[in-house]
Short mmCIF file of C-alpha atoms and ligand atoms in Angstrom, two decimals:
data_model
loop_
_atom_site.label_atom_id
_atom_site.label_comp_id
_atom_site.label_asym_id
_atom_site.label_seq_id
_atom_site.Cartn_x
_atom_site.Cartn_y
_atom_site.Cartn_z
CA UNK Q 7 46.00 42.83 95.14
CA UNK Q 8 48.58 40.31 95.30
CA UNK Q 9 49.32 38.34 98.21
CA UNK Q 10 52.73 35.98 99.35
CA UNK Q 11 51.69 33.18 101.56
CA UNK Q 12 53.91 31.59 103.71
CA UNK Q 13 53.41 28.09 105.53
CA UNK Q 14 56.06 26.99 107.77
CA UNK Q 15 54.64 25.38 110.96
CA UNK Q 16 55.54 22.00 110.22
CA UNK Q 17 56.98 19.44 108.32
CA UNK Q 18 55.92 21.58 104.89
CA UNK Q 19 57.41 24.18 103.39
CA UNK Q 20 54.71 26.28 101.35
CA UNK Q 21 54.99 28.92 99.32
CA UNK Q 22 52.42 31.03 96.60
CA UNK Q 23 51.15 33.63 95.08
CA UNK Q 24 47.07 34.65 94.75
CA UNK Q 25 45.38 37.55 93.10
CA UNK Q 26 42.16 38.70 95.08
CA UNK Q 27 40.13 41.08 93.08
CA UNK Q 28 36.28 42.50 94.81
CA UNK Q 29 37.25 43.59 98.38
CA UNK Q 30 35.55 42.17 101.47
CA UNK Q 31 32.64 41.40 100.67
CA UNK Q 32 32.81 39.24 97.31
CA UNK Q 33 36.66 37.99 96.99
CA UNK Q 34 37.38 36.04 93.58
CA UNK Q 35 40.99 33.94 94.70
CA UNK Q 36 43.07 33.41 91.16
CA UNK Q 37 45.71 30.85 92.21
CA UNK Q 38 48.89 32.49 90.46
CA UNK Q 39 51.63 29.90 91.74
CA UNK Q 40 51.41 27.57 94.26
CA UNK Q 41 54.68 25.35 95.42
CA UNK Q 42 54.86 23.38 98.13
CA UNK Q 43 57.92 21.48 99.32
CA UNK Q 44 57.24 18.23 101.67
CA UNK Q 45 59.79 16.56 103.91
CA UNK Q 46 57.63 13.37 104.83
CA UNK Q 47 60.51 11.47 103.68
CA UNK Q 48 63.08 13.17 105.40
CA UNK Q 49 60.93 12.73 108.87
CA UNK Q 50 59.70 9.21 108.15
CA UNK Q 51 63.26 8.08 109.16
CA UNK Q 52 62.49 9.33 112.38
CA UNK Q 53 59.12 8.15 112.61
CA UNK Q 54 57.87 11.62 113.37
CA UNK Q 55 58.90 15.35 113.01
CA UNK Q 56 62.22 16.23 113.99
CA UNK Q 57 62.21 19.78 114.62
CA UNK Q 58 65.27 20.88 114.14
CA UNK Q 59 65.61 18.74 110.74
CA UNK Q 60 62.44 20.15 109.75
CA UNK Q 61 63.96 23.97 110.63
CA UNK Q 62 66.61 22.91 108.31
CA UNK Q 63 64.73 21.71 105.48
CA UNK Q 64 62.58 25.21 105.70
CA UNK Q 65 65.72 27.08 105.75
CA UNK Q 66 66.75 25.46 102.06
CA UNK Q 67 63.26 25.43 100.89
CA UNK Q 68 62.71 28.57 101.35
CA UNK Q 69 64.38 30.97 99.05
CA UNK Q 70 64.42 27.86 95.86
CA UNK Q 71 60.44 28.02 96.65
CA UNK Q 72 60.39 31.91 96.26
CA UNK Q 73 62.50 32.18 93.45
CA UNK Q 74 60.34 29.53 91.82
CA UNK Q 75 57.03 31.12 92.18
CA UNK Q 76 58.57 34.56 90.96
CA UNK Q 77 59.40 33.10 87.80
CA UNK Q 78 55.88 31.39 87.18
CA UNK Q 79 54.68 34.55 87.97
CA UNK Q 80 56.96 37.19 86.21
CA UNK Q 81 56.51 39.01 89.50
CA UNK Q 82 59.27 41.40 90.76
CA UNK Q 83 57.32 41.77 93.99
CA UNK Q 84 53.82 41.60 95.98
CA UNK Q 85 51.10 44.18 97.46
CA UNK Q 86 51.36 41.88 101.02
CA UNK Q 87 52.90 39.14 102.12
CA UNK Q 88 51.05 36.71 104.66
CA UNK Q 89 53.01 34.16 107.10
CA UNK Q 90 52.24 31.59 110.00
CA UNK Q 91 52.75 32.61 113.12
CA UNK Q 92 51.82 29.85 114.93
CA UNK Q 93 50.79 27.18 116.41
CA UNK Q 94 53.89 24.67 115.56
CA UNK Q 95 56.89 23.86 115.80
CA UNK Q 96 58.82 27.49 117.18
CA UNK Q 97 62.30 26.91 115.05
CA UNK Q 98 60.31 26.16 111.63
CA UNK Q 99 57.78 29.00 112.46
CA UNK Q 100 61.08 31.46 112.80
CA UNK Q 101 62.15 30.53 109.46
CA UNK Q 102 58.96 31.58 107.60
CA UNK Q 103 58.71 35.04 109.95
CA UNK Q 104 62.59 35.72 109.24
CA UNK Q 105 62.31 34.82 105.76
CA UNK Q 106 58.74 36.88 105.32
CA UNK Q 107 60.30 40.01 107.36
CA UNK Q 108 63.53 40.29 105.43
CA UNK Q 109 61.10 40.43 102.23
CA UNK Q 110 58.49 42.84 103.54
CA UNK Q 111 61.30 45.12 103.99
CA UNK Q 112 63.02 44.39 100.35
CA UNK Q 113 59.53 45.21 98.99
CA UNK Q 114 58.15 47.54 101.59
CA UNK Q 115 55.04 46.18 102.05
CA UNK Q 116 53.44 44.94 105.03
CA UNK Q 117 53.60 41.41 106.56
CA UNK Q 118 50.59 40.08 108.17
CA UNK Q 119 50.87 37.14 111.13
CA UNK Q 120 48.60 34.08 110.50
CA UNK Q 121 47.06 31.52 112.49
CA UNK Q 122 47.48 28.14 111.07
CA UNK Q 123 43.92 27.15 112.78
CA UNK Q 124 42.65 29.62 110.81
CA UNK Q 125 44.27 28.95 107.66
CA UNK Q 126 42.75 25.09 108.14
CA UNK Q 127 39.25 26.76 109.21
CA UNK Q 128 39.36 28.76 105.68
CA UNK Q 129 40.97 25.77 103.59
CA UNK Q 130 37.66 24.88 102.89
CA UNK Q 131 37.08 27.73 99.93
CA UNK Q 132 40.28 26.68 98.08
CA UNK Q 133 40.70 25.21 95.03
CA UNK Q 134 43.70 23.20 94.18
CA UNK Q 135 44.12 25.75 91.03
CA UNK Q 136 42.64 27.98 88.73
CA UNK Q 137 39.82 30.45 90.21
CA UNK Q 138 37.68 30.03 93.67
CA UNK Q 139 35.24 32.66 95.39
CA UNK Q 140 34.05 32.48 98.57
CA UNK Q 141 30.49 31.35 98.88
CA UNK Q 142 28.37 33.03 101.35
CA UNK Q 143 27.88 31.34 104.42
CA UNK Q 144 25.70 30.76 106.67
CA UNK Q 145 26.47 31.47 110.95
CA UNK Q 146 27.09 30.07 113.28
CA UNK Q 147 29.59 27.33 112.09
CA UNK Q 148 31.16 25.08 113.57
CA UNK Q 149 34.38 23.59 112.44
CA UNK Q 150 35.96 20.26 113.44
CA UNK Q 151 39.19 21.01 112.98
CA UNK Q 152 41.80 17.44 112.99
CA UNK Q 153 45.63 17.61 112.53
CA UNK Q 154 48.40 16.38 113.75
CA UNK Q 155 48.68 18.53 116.30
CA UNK Q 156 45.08 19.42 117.35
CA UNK Q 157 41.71 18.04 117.75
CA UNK Q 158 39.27 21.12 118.34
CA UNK Q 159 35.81 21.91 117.69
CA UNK Q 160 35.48 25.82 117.29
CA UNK Q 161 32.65 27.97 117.14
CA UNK Q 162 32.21 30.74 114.94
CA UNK Q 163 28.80 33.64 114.87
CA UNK Q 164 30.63 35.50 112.46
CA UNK Q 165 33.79 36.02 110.27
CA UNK Q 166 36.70 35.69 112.22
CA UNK Q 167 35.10 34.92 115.15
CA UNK Q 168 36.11 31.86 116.90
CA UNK Q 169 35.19 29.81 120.48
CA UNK Q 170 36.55 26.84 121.53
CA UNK Q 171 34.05 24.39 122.14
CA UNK Q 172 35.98 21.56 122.99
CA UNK Q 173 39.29 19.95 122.49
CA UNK Q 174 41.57 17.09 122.83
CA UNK Q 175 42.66 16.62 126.99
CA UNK Q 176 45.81 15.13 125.39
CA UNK Q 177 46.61 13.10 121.86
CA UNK Q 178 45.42 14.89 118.63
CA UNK Q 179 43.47 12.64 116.38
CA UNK Q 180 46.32 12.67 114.05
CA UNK Q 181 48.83 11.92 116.15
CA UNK Q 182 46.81 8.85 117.06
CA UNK Q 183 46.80 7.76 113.62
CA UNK Q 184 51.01 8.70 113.22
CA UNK Q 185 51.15 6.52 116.82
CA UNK Q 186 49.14 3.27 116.23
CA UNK Q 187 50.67 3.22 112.56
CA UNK Q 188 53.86 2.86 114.15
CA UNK Q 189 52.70 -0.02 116.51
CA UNK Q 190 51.72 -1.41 113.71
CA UNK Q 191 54.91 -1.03 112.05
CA UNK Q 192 53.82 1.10 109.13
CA UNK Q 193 55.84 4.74 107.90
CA UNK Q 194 54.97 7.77 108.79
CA UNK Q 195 52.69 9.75 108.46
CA UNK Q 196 50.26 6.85 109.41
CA UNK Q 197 46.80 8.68 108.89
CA UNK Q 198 47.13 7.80 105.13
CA UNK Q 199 48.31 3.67 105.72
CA UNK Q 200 46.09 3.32 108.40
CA UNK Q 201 42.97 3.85 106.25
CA UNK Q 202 44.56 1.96 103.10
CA UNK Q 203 44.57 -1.22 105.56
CA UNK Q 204 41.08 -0.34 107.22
CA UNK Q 205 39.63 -0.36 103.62
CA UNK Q 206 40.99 -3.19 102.54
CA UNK Q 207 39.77 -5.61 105.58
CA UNK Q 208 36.64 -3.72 104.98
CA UNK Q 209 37.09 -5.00 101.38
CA UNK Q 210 37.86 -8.27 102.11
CA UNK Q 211 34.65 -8.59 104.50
CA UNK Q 212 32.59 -7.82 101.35
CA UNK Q 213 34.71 -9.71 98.81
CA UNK Q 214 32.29 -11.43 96.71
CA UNK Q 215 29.20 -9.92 98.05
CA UNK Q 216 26.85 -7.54 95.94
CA UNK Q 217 26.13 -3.86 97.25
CA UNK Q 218 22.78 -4.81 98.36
CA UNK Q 219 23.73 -8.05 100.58
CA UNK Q 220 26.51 -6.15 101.91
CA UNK Q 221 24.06 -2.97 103.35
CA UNK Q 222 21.19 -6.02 104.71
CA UNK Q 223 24.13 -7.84 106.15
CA UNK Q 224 25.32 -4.50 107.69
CA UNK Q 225 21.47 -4.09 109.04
CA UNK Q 226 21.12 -7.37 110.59
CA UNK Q 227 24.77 -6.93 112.19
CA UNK Q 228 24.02 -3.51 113.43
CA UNK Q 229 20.50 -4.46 114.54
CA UNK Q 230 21.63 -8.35 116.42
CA UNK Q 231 25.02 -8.56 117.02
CA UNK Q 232 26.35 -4.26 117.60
CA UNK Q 233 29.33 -4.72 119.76
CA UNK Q 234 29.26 -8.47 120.44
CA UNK Q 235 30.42 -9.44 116.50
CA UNK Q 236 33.61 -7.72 117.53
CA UNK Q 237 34.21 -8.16 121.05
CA UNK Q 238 33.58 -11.72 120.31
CA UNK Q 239 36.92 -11.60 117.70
CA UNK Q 240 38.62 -9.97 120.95
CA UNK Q 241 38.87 -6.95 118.34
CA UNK Q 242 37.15 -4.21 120.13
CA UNK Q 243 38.76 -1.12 121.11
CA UNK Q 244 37.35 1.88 123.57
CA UNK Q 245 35.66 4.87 122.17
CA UNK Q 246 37.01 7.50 124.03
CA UNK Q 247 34.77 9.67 125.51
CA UNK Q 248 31.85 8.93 123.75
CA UNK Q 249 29.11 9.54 125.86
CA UNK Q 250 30.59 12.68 128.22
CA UNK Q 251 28.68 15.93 128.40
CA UNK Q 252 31.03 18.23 127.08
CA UNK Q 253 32.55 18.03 123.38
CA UNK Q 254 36.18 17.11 124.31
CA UNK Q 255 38.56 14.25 123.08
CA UNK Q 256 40.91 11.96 124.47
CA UNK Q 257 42.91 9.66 122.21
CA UNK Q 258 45.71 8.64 124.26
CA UNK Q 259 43.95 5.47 126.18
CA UNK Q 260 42.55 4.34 122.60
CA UNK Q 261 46.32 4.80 121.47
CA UNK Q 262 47.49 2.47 124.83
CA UNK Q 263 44.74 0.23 124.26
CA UNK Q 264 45.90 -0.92 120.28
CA UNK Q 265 49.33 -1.36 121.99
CA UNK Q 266 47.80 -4.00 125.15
CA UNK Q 267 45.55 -5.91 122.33
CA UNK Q 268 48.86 -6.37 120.00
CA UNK Q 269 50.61 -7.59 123.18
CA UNK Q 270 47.28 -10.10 123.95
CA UNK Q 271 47.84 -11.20 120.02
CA UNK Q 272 51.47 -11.59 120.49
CA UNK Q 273 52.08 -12.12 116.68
CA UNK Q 274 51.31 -9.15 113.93
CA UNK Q 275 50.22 -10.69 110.95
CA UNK Q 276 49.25 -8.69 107.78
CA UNK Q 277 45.52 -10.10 108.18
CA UNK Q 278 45.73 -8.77 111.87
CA UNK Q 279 46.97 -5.53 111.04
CA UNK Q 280 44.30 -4.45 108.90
CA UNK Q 281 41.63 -5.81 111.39
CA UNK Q 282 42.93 -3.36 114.27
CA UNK Q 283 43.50 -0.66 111.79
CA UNK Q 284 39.79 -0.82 110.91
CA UNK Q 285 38.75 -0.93 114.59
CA UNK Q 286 41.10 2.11 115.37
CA UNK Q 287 40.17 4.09 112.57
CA UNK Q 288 36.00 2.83 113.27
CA UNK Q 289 36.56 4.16 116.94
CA UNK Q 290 38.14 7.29 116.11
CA UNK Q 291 35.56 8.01 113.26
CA UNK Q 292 32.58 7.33 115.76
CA UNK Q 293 33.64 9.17 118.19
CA UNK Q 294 34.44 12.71 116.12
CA UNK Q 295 31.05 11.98 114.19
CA UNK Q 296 29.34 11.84 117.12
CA UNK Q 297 30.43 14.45 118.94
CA UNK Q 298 30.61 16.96 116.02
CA UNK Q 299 26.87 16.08 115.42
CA UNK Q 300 25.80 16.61 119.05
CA UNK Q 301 27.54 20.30 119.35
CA UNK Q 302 26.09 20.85 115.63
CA UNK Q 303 22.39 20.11 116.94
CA UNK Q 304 23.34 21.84 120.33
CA UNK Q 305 24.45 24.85 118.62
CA UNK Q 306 22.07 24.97 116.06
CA UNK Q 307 24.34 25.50 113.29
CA UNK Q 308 23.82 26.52 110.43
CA UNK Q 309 27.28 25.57 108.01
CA UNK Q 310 29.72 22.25 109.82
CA UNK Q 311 33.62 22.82 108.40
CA UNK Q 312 35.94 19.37 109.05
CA UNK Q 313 39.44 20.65 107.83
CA UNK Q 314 43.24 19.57 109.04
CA UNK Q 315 45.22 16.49 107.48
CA UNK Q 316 42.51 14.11 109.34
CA UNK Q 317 39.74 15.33 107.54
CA UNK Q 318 41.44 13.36 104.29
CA UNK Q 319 40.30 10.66 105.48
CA UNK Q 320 37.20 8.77 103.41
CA UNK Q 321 35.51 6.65 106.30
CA UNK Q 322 35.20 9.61 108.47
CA UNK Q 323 33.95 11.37 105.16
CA UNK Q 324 31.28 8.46 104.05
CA UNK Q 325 30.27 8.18 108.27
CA UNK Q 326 29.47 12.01 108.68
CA UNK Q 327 27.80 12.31 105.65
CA UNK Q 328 26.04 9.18 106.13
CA UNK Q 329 25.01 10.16 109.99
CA UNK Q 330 23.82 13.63 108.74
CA UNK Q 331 21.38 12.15 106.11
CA UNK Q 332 20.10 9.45 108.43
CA UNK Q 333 19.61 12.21 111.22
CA UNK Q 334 17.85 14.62 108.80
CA UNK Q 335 20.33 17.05 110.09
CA UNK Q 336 19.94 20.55 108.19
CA UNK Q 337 23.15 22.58 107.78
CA UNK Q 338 25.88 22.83 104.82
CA UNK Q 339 28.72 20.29 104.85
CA UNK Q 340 32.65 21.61 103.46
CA UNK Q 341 35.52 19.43 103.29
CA UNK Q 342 39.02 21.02 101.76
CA UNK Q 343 39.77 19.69 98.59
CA UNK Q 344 41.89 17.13 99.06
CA UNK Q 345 45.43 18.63 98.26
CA UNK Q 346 44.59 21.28 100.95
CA UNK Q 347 44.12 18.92 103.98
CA UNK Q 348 47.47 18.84 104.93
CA UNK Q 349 49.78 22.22 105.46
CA UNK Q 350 50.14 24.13 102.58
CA UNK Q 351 50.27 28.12 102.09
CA UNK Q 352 47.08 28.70 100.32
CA UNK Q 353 45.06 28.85 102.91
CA UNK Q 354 47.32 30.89 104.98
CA UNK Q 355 46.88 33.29 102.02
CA UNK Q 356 42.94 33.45 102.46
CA UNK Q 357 43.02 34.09 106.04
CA UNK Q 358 44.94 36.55 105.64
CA UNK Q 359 43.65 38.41 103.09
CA UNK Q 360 40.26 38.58 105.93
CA UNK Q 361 42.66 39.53 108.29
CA UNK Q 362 44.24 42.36 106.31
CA UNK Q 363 41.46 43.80 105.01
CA UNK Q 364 40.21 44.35 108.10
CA UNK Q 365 42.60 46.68 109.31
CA UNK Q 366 44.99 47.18 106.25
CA UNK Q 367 46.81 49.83 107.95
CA UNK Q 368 47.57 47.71 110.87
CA UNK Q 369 50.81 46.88 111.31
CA UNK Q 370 52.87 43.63 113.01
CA UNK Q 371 55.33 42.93 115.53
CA UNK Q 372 55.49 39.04 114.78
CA UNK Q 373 57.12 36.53 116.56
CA UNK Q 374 56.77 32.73 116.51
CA UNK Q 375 54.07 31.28 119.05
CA UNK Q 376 53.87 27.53 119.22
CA UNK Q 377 50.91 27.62 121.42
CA UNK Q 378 49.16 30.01 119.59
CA UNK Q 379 45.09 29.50 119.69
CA UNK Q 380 42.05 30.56 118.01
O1 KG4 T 21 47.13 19.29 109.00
P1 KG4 T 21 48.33 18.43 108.89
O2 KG4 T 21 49.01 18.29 107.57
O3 KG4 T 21 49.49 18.91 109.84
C1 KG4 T 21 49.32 19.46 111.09
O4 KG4 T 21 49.04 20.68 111.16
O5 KG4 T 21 49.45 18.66 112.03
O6 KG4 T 21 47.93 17.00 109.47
C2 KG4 T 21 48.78 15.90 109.44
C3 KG4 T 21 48.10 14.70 110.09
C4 KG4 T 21 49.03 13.52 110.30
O7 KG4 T 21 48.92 13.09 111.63
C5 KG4 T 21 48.49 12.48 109.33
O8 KG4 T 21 48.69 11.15 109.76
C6 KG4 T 21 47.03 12.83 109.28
O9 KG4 T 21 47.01 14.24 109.29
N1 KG4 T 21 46.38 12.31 108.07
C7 KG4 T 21 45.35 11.42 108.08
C8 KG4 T 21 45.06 11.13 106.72
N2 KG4 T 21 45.88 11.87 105.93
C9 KG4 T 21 46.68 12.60 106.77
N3 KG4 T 21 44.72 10.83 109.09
C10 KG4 T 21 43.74 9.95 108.79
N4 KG4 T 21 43.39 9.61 107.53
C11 KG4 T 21 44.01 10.17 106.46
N5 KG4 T 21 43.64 9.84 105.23
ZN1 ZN T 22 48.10 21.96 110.00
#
């Protein structure tokens, strides 16, 4: 079978072509073309996502994408074509459901609605090319699941099964990234400069120092000084919280209290920069770490996903991985590959190829749903 994804939620047009061979049960993905069209630039003017620029941009991307991917392929047409429905931004969703439509009808073949969510949930089986199956996992799972626009730890007992556990009261964790970097007066999107600077004052507190002084320095920090070494530089920042019951974020005081501590240091110099963006990005890390790992041993779960753009990121990477060894914590760990963080249409094409097939005569009335959920 051969599937067209579509990926228009956001600020990425995505378009490709996959070839699933072995039914439900033991898929083999071959990646036949995969294009995907970013307008980062275009936004960073605006310091965020302009919606109807980014509606725009889809509508022009679009139909160069297709005819690109037809060519790679030699294909006149598709067995199914798969699209985001939602959640995002409504005019750029419209685009890909027009677009998708308008096609299924050229072809006659059906068009299946996606969830993005989803799409991030299942971005962990991809491969950036080539060949991929889908291992066999192991339920419940739970998947921490950190964009741009959500923070949300879901639930699943089964294939396509999903329960919000918890969730973000009001900034997603990426957002809070895109928002400090902008105090700080670095482009959009700010996940990725935020955790250039954090490594590099992490860097420069280890310049000269071999691997093993650097972990017994660590110890007798951790062990002596814990909060005071940092509250003494007047560099400590709120983790958000940390310590409540219930698995749910707030980033939005952490975000207000970057912008009161660059007020207190009046002056940003580059030295100062990198020291808050390694306290923001420490605080944000500890706090989805430790949350994550308290629903994982709540739940008892047996296989932890950590997908969106967020999940790029190599502190919060090193931390969880870290965490889970020191806690003897037993359950599988999957990360996307790293080219399938952020939006992109292959993994709107695996979720919903497990949507189709389970109920391929189903059809779709589709329309765009911003607020869509799990
Ligand atoms: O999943 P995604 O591409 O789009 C949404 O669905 O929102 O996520 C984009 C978000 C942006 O906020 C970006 O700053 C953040 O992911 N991001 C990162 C990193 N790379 C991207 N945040 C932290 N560290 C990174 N390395
Ligand atoms: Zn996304």
């Amino acid at each position: 079978m051969k599937i067209l994804a579509i990926e228009t939620s956001c600020d990425e047009t995505g378009i490709s072509i996959l070839e699933v061979k072995g039914g439900k049960k033991n898929p083999t993905f071959k990646i036949l073309a995969d294009e995907l069209s970013s307008q980062v630039k275009i936004h960073a003017q605006y310091g965020g996502v302009h919606p109807s620029m980014a509606k725009r941009e889809h509508i022009k991307n679009l139909p160069i994408l297709l005819e690109k991917v037809l060519k790679e392929t030699k294909l006149k047409k598709v067995d199914v074509i798969m699209v985001t429905s939602g959640p995002g931004l409504e005019p750029a969703l419209w685009t890909g459901i027009v677009f998708a439509e308008q096609l299924g009808k050229e072809w006659s073949v059906p068009v299946i609605p996606v969830n993005h969510m989803e799409g991030h949930v299942l971005s962990v089986f991809g491969k950036e090319k080539g060949k991929f199956k889908i291992p066999k996992v192991s339920f419940p799972s739970l998947s921490l699941l950190i964009s741009g626009g959500h923070t949300e730890l879901v639930m699943s007992k089964s294939w396509r099964e999903y329960k919000i556990i918890g969730e973000t009261l009001d900034d997603a964790a990426g957002e809070a990234f895109d928002k400090v970097a902008r105090m700080l007066e670095l482009p959009y999107p700010g996940g990725p400069q935020i955790s250039n600077l954090a490594e590099k004052a992490r860097g420069l507190g280890e310049r000269g120092l071999g691997s093993a002084t650097v972990r017994a320095r660590a110890k007798i920090q951790q062990n002596f000084m814990g909060a005071e070494s940092e509250q003494a530089s007047g560099m400590k920042l709120p983790r958000p919280m940390l310590y409540t019951k219930n698995f749910d974020f707030s980033f939005s005081g952490l975000k207000t209290a970057v912008l009161y501590l660059i007020k207190k240091i009046g002056k940003l110099d580059d030295k100062t920069k990198m020291a808050i963006a390694k306290e923001f990005e420490d605080s944000v890390v500890e706090v989805l770490t430790e949350k994550t790992l308290r629903a994982a041993k709540d739940y008892g779960i047996k296989t932890l996903i950590v997908a969106g753009g967020v999940s790029a990121n190599t502190e919060l990477r090193k931390i969880l991985e870290q965490k889970i060894k020191e806690r003897k914590q037993k359950f599988k760990l999957l990360f996307p590959a790293k080219k399938l963080t952020t939006d992109n249409s292959l993994m709107i094409g695996i979720a919903g190829y497990f949507k189709f097939i389970e109920n391929p005569k189903k059809r779709y009335k589709i329309k765009a749903e911003g607020g869509l959920r799990l």
